[in-house]
mmCIF file of C-alpha atoms in Angstrom:
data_model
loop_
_atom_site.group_PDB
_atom_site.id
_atom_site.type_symbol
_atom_site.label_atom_id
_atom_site.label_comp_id
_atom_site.label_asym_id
_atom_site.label_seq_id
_atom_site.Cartn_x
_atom_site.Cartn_y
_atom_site.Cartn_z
ATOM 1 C CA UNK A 619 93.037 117.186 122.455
ATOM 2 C CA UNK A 620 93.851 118.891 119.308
ATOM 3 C CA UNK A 621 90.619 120.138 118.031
ATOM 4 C CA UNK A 622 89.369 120.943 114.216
ATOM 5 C CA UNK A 623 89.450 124.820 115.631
ATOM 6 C CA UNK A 624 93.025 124.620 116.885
ATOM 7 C CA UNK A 625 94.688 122.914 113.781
ATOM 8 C CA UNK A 626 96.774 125.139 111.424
ATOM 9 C CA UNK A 627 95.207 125.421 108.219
ATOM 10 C CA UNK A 628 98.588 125.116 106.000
ATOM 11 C CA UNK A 629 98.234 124.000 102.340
ATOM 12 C CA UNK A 630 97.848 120.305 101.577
ATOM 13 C CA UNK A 631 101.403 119.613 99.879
ATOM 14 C CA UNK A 632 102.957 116.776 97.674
ATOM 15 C CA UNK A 633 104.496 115.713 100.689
ATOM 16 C CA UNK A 634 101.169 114.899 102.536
ATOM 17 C CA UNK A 635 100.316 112.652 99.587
ATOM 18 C CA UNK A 636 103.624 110.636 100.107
ATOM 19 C CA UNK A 637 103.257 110.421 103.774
ATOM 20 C CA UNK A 638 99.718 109.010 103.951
ATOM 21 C CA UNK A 639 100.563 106.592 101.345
ATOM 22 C CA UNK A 640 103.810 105.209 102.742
ATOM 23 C CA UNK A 641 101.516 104.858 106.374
ATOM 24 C CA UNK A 642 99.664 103.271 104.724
ATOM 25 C CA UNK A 643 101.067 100.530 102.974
ATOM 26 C CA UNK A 644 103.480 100.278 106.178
ATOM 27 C CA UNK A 645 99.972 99.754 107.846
ATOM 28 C CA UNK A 646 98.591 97.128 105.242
ATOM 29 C CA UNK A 647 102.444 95.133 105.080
ATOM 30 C CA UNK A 648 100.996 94.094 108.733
ATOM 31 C CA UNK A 649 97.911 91.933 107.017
ATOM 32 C CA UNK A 650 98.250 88.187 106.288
ATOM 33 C CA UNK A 651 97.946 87.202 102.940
ATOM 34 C CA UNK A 652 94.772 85.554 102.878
ATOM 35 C CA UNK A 653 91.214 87.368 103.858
ATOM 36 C CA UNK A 654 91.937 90.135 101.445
ATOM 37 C CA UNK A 655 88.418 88.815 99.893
ATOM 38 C CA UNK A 656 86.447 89.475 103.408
ATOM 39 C CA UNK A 657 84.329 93.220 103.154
ATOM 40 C CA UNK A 658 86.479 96.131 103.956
ATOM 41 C CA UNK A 659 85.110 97.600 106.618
ATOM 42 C CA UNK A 660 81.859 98.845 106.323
ATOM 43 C CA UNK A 661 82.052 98.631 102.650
ATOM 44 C CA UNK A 662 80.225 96.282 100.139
ATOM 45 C CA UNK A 663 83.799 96.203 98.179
ATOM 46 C CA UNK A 664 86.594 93.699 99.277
ATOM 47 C CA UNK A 665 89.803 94.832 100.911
ATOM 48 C CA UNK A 666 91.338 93.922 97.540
ATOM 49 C CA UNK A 667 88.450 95.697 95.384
ATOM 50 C CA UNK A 668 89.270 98.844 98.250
ATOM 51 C CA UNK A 669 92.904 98.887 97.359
ATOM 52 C CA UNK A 670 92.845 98.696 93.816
ATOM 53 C CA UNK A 671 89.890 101.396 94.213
ATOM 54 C CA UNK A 672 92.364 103.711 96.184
ATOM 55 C CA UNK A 673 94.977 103.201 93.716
ATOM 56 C CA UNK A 674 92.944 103.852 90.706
ATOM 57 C CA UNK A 675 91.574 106.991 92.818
ATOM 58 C CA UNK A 676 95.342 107.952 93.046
ATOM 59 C CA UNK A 677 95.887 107.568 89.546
ATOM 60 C CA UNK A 678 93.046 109.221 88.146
ATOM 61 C CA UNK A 679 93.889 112.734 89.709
ATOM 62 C CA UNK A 680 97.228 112.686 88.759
ATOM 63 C CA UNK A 681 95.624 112.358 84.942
ATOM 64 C CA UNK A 682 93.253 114.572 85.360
ATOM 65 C CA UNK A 683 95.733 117.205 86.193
ATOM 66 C CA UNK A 684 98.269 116.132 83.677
ATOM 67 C CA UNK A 685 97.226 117.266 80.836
ATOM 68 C CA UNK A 686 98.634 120.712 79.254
ATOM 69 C CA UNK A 687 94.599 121.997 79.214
ATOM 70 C CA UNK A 688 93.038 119.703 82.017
ATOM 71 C CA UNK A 689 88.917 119.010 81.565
ATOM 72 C CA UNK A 690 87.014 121.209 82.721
ATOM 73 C CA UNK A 691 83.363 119.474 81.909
ATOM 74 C CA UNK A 692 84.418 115.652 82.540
ATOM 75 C CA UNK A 693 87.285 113.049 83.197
ATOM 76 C CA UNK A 694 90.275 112.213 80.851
ATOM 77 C CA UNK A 695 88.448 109.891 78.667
ATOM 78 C CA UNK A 696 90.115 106.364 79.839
ATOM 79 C CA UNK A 697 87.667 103.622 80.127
ATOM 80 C CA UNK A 698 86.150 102.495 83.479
ATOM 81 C CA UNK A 699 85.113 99.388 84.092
ATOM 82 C CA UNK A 700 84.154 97.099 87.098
ATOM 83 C CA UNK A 701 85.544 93.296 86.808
ATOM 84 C CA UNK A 702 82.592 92.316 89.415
ATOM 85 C CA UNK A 703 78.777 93.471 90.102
ATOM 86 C CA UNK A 704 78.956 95.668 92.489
ATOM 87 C CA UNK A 705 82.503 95.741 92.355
ATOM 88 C CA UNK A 706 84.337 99.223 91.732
ATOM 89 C CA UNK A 707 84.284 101.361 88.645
ATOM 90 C CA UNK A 708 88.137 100.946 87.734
ATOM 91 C CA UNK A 709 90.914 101.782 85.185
ATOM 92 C CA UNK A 710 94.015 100.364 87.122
ATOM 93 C CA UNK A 711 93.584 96.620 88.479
ATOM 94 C CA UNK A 712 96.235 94.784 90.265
ATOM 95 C CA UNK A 713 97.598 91.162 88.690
ATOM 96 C CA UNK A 714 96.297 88.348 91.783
ATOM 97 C CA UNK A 715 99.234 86.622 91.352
ATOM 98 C CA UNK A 716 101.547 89.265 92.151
ATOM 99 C CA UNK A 717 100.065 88.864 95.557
ATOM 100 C CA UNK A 718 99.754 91.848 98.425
ATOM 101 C CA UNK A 719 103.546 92.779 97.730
ATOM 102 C CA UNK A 720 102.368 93.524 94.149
ATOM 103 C CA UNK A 721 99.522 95.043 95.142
ATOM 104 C CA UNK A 722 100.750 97.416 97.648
ATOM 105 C CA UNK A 723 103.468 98.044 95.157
ATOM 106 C CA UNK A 724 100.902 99.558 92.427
ATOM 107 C CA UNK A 725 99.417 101.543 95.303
ATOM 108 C CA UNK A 726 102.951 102.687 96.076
ATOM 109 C CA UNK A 727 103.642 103.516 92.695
ATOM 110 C CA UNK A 728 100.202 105.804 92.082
ATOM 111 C CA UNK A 729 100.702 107.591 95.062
ATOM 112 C CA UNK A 730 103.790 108.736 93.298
ATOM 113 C CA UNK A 731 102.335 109.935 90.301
ATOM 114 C CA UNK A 732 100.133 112.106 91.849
ATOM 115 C CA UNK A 733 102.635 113.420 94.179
ATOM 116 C CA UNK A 734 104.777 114.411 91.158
ATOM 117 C CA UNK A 735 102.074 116.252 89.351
ATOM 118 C CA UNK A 736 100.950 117.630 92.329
ATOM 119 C CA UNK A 737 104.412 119.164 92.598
ATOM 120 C CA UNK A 738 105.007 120.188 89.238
ATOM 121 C CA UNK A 739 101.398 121.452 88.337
ATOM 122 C CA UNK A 740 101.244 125.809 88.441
ATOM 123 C CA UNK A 741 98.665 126.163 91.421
ATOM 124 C CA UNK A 742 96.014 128.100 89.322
ATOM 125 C CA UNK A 743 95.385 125.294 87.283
ATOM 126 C CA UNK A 744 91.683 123.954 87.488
ATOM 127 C CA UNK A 745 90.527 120.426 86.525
ATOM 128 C CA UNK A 746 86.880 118.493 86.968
ATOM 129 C CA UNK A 747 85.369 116.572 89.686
ATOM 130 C CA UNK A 748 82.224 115.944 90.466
ATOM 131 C CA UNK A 749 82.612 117.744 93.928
ATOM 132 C CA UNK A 750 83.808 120.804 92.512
ATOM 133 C CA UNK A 751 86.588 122.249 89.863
ATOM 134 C CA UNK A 752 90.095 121.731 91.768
ATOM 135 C CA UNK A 753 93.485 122.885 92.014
ATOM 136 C CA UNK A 754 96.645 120.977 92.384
ATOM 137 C CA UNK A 755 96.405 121.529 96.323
ATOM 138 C CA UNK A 756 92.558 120.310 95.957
ATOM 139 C CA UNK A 757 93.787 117.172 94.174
ATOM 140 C CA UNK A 758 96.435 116.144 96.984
ATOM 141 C CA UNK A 759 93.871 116.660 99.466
ATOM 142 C CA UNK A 760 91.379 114.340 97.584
ATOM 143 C CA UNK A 761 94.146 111.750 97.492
ATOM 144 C CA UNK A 762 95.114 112.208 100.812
ATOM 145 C CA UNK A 763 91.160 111.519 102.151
ATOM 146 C CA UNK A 764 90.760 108.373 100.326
ATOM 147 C CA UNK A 765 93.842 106.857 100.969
ATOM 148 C CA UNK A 766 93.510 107.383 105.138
ATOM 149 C CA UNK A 767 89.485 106.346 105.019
ATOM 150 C CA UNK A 768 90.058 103.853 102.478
ATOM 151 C CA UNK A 769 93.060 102.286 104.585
ATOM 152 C CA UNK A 770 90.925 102.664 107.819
ATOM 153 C CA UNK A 771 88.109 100.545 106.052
ATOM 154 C CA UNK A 772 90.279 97.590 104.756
ATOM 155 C CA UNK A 773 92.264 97.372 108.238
ATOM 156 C CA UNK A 774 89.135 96.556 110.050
ATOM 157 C CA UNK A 775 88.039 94.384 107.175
ATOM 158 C CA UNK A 776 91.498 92.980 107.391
ATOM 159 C CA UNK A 777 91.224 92.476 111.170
ATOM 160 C CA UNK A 778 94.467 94.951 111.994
ATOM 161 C CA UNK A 779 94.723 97.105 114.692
ATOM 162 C CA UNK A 780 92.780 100.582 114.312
ATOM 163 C CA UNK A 781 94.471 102.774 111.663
ATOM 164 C CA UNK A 782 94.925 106.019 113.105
ATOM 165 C CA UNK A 783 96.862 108.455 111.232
ATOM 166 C CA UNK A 784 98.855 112.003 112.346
ATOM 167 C CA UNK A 785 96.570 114.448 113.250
ATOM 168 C CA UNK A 786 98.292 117.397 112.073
ATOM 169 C CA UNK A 787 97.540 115.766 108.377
ATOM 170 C CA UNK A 788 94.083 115.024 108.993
ATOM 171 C CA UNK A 789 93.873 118.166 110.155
ATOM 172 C CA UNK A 790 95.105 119.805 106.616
ATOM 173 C CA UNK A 791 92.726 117.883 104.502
ATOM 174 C CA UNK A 792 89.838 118.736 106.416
ATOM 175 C CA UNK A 793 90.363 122.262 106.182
ATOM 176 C CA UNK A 794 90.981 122.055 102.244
ATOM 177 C CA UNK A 795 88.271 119.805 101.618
ATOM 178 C CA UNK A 796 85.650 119.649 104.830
ATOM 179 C CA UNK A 797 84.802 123.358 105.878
ATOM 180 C CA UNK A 798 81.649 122.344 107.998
ATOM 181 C CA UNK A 799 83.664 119.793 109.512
ATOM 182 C CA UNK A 800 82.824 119.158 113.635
ATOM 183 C CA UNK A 801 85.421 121.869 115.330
ATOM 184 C CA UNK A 802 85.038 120.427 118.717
ATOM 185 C CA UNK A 803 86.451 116.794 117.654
ATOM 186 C CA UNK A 804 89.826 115.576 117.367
ATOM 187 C CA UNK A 805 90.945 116.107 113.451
ATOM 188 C CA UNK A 806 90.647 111.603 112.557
ATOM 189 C CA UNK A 807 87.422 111.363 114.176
ATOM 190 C CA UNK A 808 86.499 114.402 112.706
ATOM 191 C CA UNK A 809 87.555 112.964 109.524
ATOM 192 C CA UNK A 810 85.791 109.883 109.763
ATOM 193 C CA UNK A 811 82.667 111.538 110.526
ATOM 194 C CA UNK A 812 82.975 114.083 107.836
ATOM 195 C CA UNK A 813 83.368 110.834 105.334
ATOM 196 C CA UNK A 814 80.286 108.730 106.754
ATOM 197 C CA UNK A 815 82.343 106.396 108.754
ATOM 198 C CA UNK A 816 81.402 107.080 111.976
ATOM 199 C CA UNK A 817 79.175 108.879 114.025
ATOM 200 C CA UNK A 818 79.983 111.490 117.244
ATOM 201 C CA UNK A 819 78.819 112.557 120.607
ATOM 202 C CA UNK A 820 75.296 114.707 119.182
ATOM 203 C CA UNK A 821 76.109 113.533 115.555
ATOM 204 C CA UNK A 822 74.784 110.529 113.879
ATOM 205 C CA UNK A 823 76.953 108.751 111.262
ATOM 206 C CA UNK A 824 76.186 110.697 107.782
ATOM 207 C CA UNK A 825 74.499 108.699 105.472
ATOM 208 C CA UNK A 826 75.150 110.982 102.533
ATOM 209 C CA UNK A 827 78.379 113.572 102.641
ATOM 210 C CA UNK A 828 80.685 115.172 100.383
ATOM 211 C CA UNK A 829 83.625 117.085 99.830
ATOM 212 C CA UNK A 830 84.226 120.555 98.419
ATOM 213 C CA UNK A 831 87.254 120.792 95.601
ATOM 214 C CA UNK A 832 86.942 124.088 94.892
ATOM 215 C CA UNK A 833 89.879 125.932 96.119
ATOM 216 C CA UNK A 834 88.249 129.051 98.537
ATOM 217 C CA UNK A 835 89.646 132.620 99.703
#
């Protein structure tokens, strides 16, 4: 078993963005096109609320390191909005009638943005979030955690086989992100745990967790 103490803690890259998002949507390409409207896991949200939430999450930290002199205090100042009570607060939502091809191809898309200003921003640039000021590497980790929980919540909404990505990449993100994470669980479980989606041998499911953005060393 690779454990959270055994992983290498290398940076959180660009690259790791890309790969969890094209895993993912390989992963979602597997779902029928109806029951997109059934609860995403253990989520109040529907899978299709979840996926327009993870792009929009995508999105929004590629803007919020774009600009020249990124916020420090607050968000870029675009306007959120949920379309349904309850439903997620929002900025990018997907057109129904382009179906789950046009759905999965505005997830696509996002996760490119914030690839590309991951990979073009200088690393000591700093930018809000409510878990903590972040840098460029902070920002790909933060994508890189809600796209692989997010995806692991609408697959079992969905009804698809577990999602269950590499563990080397898990293991990244939870070293940027997670430093109190379990280090005698494998790095997804650990991952799951860390984000209140499961809980582990001596370790109840956490009903309240968070990250940590800012960038340490």
């Amino acid at each position: 078993m690779t454990s959270a103490a055994a992983r290498t803690p290398g940076p959180v890259t660009a690259d790791d963005v890309t790969e969890a998002v094209r895993l993912s949507i390989a992963a979602l390409r597997e779902a029928p096109g109806d029951g997109w409207d059934a609860p995403a896991g253990g989520l109040t949200w529907t899978c299709w609320q979840t996926a327009e939430h993870l792009a929009d999450d995508l999105f929004s930290y590629a803007l919020q390191i774009g600009p020249e002199r990124p916020p420090l205090t607050g968000l870029v100042p675009v306007v959120y909005r949920s379309e349904f009570p309850g439903g997620p607060m929002s900025t990018v939502f997907v057109d129904r009638a382009a179906g789950v091809d046009g759905l999965l191809q505005v997830l696509d898309g996002c996760g490119a943005l914030l690839a590309a200003m991951v990979r073009v921003t200088p690393p000591e640039v700093r930018a809000h979030h409510g878990f903590g000021a972040a840098d460029p590497e902070g920002f790909a980790a933060m994508g890189v955690v809600e796209t692989l929980v997010h995806v692991h919540d609408i697959a079992a909404g969905l009804g698809l086989p577990p999602f269950t990505p590499p563990p080397a990449l898990c293991a990244r993100t939870l070293h940027r992100l997670f430093p109190d994470a379990p280090a005698d669980t494998a790095p997804w479980p650990a991952l799951l745990w860390s984000t209140g989606r499961t809980a582990l041998p001596g370790r109840p499911r956490q009903e309240q967790w968070r990250w940590y953005g800012e960038p340490r060393g």
